[in-house]
Short mmCIF file of C-alpha atoms (C1' of nucleotides) in Angstrom, two decimals:
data_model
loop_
_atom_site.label_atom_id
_atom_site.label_comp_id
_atom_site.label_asym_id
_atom_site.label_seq_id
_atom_site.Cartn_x
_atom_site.Cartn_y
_atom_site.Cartn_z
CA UNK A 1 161.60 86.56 -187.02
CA UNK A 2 160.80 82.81 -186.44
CA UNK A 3 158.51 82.29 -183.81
CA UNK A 4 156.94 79.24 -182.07
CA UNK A 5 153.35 80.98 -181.15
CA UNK A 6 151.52 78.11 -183.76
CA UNK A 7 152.52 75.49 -181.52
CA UNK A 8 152.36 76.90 -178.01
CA UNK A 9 148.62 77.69 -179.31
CA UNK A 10 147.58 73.84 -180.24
CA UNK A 11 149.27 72.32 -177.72
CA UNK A 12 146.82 74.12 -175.72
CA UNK A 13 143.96 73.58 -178.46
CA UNK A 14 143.13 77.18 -178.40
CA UNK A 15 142.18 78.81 -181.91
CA UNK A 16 143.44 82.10 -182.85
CA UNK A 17 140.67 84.12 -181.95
CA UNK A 18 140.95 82.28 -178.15
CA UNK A 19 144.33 83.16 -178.26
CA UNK A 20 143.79 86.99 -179.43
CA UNK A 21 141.02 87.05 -176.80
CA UNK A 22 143.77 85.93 -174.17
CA UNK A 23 146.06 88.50 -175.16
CA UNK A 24 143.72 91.27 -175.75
CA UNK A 25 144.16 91.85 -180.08
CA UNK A 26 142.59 90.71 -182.86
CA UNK A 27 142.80 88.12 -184.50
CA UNK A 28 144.03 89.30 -187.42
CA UNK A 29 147.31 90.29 -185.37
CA UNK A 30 147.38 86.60 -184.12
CA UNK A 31 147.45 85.14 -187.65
CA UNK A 32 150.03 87.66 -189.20
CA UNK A 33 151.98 87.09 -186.39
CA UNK A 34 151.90 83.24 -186.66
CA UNK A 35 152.25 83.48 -190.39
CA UNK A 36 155.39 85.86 -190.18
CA UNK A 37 153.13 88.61 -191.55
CA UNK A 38 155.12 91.09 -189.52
CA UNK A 39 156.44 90.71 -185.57
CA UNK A 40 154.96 92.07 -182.37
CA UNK A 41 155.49 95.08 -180.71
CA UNK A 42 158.12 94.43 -177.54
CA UNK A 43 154.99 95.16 -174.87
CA UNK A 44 152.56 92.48 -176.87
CA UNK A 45 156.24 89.85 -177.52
CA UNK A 46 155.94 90.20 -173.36
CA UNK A 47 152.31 89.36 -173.06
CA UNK A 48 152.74 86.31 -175.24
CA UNK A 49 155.48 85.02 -173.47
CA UNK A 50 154.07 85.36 -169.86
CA UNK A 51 150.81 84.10 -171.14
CA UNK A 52 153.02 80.81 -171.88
CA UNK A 53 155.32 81.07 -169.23
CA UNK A 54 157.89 81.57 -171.12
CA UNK A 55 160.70 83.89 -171.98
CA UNK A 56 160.70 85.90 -175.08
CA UNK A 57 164.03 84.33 -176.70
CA UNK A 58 161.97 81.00 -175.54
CA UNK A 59 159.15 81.92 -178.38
CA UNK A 60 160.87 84.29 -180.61
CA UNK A 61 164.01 83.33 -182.56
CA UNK A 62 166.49 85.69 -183.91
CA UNK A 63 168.04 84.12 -187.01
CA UNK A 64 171.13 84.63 -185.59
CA UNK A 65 169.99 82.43 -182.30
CA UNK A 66 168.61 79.80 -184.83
CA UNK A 67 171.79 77.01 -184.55
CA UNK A 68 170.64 73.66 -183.29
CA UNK A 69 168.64 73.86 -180.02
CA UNK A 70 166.44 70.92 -178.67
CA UNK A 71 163.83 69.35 -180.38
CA UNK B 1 158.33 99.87 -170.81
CA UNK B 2 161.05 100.23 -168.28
CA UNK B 3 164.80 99.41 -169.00
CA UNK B 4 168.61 99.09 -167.88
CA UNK B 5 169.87 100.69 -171.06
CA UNK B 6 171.19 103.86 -169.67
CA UNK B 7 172.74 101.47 -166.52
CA UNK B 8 174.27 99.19 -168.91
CA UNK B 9 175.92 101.70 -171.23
CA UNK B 10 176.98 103.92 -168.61
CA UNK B 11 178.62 100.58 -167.08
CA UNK B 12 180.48 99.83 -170.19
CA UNK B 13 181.47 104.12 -170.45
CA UNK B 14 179.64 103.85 -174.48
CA UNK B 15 178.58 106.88 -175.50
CA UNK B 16 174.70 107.51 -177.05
CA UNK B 17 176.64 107.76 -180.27
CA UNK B 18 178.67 104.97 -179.50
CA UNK B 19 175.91 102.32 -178.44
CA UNK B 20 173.99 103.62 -181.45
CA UNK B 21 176.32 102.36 -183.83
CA UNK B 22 176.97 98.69 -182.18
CA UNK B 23 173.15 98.39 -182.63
CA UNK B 24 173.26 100.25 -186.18
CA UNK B 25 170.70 102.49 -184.96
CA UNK B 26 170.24 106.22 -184.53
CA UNK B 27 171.88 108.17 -181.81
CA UNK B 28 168.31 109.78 -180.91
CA UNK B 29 166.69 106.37 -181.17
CA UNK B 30 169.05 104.93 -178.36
CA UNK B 31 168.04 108.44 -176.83
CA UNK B 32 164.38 107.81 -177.08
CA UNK B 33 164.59 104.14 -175.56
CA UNK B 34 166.43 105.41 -172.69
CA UNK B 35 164.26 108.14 -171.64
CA UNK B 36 161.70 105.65 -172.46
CA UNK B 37 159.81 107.96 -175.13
CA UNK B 38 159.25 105.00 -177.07
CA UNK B 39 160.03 100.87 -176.83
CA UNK B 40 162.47 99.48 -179.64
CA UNK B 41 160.96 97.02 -182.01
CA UNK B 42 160.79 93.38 -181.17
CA UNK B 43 164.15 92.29 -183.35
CA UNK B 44 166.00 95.58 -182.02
CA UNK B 45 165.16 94.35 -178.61
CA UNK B 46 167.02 90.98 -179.31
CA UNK B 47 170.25 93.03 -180.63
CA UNK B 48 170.26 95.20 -177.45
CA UNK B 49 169.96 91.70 -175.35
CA UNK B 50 172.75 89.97 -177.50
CA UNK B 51 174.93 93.25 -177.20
CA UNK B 52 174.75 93.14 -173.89
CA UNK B 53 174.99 89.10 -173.12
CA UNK B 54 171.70 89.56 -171.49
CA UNK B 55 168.09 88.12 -172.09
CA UNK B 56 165.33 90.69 -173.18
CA UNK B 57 163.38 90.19 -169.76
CA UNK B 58 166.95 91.32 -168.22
CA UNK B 59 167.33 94.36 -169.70
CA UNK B 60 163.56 95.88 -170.09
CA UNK B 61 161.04 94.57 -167.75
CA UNK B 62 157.30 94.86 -168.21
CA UNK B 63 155.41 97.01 -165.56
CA UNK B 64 153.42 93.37 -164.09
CA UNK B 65 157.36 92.10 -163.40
CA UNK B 66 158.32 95.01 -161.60
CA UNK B 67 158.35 93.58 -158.09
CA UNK B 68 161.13 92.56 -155.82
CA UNK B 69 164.14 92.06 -157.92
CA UNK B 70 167.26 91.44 -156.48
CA UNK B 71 169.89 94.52 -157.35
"C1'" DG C 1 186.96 131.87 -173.43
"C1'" DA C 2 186.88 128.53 -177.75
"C1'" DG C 3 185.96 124.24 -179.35
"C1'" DA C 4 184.62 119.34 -178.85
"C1'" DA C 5 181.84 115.77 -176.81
"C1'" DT C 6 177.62 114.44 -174.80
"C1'" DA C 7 172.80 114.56 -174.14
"C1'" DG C 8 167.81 116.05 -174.74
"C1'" DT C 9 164.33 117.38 -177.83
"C1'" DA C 10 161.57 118.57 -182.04
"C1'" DA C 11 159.71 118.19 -186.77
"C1'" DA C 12 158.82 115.66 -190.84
"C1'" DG C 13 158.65 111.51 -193.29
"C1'" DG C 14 159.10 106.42 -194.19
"C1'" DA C 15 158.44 101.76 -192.25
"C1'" DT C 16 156.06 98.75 -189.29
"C1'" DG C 17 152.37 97.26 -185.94
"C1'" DC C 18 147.54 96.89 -185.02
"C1'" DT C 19 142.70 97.81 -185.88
"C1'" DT C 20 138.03 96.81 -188.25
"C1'" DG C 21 135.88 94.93 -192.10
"C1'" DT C 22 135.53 91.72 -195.66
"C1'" DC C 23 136.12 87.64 -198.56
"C1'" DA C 24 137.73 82.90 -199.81
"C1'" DT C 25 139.12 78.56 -198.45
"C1'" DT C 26 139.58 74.62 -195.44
"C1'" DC C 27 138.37 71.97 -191.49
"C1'" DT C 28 135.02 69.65 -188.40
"C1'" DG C 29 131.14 67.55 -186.65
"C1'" DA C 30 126.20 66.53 -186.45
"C1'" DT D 1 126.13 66.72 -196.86
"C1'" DC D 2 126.06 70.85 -195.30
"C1'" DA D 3 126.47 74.55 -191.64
"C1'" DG D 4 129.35 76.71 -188.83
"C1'" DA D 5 134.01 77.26 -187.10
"C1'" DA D 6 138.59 78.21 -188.15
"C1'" DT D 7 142.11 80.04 -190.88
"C1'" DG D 8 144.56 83.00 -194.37
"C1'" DA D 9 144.78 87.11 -196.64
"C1'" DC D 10 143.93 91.81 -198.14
"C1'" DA D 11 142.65 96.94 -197.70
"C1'" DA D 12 142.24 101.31 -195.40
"C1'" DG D 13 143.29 103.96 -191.55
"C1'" DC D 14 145.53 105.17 -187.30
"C1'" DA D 15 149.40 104.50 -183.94
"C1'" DT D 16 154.03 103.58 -183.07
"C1'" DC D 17 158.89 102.96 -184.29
"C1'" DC D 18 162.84 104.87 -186.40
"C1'" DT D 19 165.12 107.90 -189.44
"C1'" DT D 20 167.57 112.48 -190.74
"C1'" DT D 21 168.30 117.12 -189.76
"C1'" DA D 22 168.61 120.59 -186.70
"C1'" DC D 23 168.87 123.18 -182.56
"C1'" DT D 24 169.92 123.85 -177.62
"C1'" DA D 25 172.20 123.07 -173.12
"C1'" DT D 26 175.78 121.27 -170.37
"C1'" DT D 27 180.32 119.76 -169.41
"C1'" DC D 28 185.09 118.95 -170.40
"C1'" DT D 29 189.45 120.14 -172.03
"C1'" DC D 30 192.86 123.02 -174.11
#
DNA sequence: GAGAATAGTAAAGGATGCTTGTCATTCTGA
DNA sequence: TCAGAATGACAAGCATCCTTTACTATTCTC
């Protein structure tokens, strides 16, 4: 599942341990998740996405929701 | 997690058996998500949201969102 | 009452998520 | 240039998700 979390992370300069820090895993789980390793659980998907302010379709991607959506 | 699974099937009169099979899924997993023994995975999430024409923050809510929501 | 449909639960096993620890590589700045 | 920070990746182990199979209880319909 495509996700956006490598970008919502530099635009706020924050590395992935600052980022694992924020959401309370390791880092390890930051960078597989990033890297596509493997997705997050539904409970940790909501902690990313209200750590953005976001909503969870805003930062994950099904690849059937993957058409041509803004920039 | 809380979620509107049970609500929404029983709104559409779908069966355990019946929902299972939209998502491709077990009978007792749709069983276990609604009596909230366990959360669905992150991508099985996103099929219960598109199933139901609803976002993922619609249909399960994390326990910090849980305060005055309208109906 | 018999049989079917629905729902709840359990056990066992495979798949996936998350951890700590470790190593290699690349980036960055003094 | 070189040290430390940052990143990517892997392994082992535990937790969680999801499966199949099976059993039970309830309700409904004939």
């Amino acid at each position: 599942m495509e996700n956006r979390l490598r970008v919502l992370r530099a635009e706020r300069s924050w590395s992935q341990q600052d980022l694992a820090e924020r959401l309370e895993v390791s880092r390890q789980s930051v960078n597989a998740i990033e890297t596509g390793r493997y997705d997050p659980s539904l409970p940790l998907a909501f902690r990313i996405a209200e750590l953005f302010g976001l909503t969870i379709e805003d930062v994950f991607e099904s690849p059937s929701r993957r058409s041509s959506k803004a920039i």
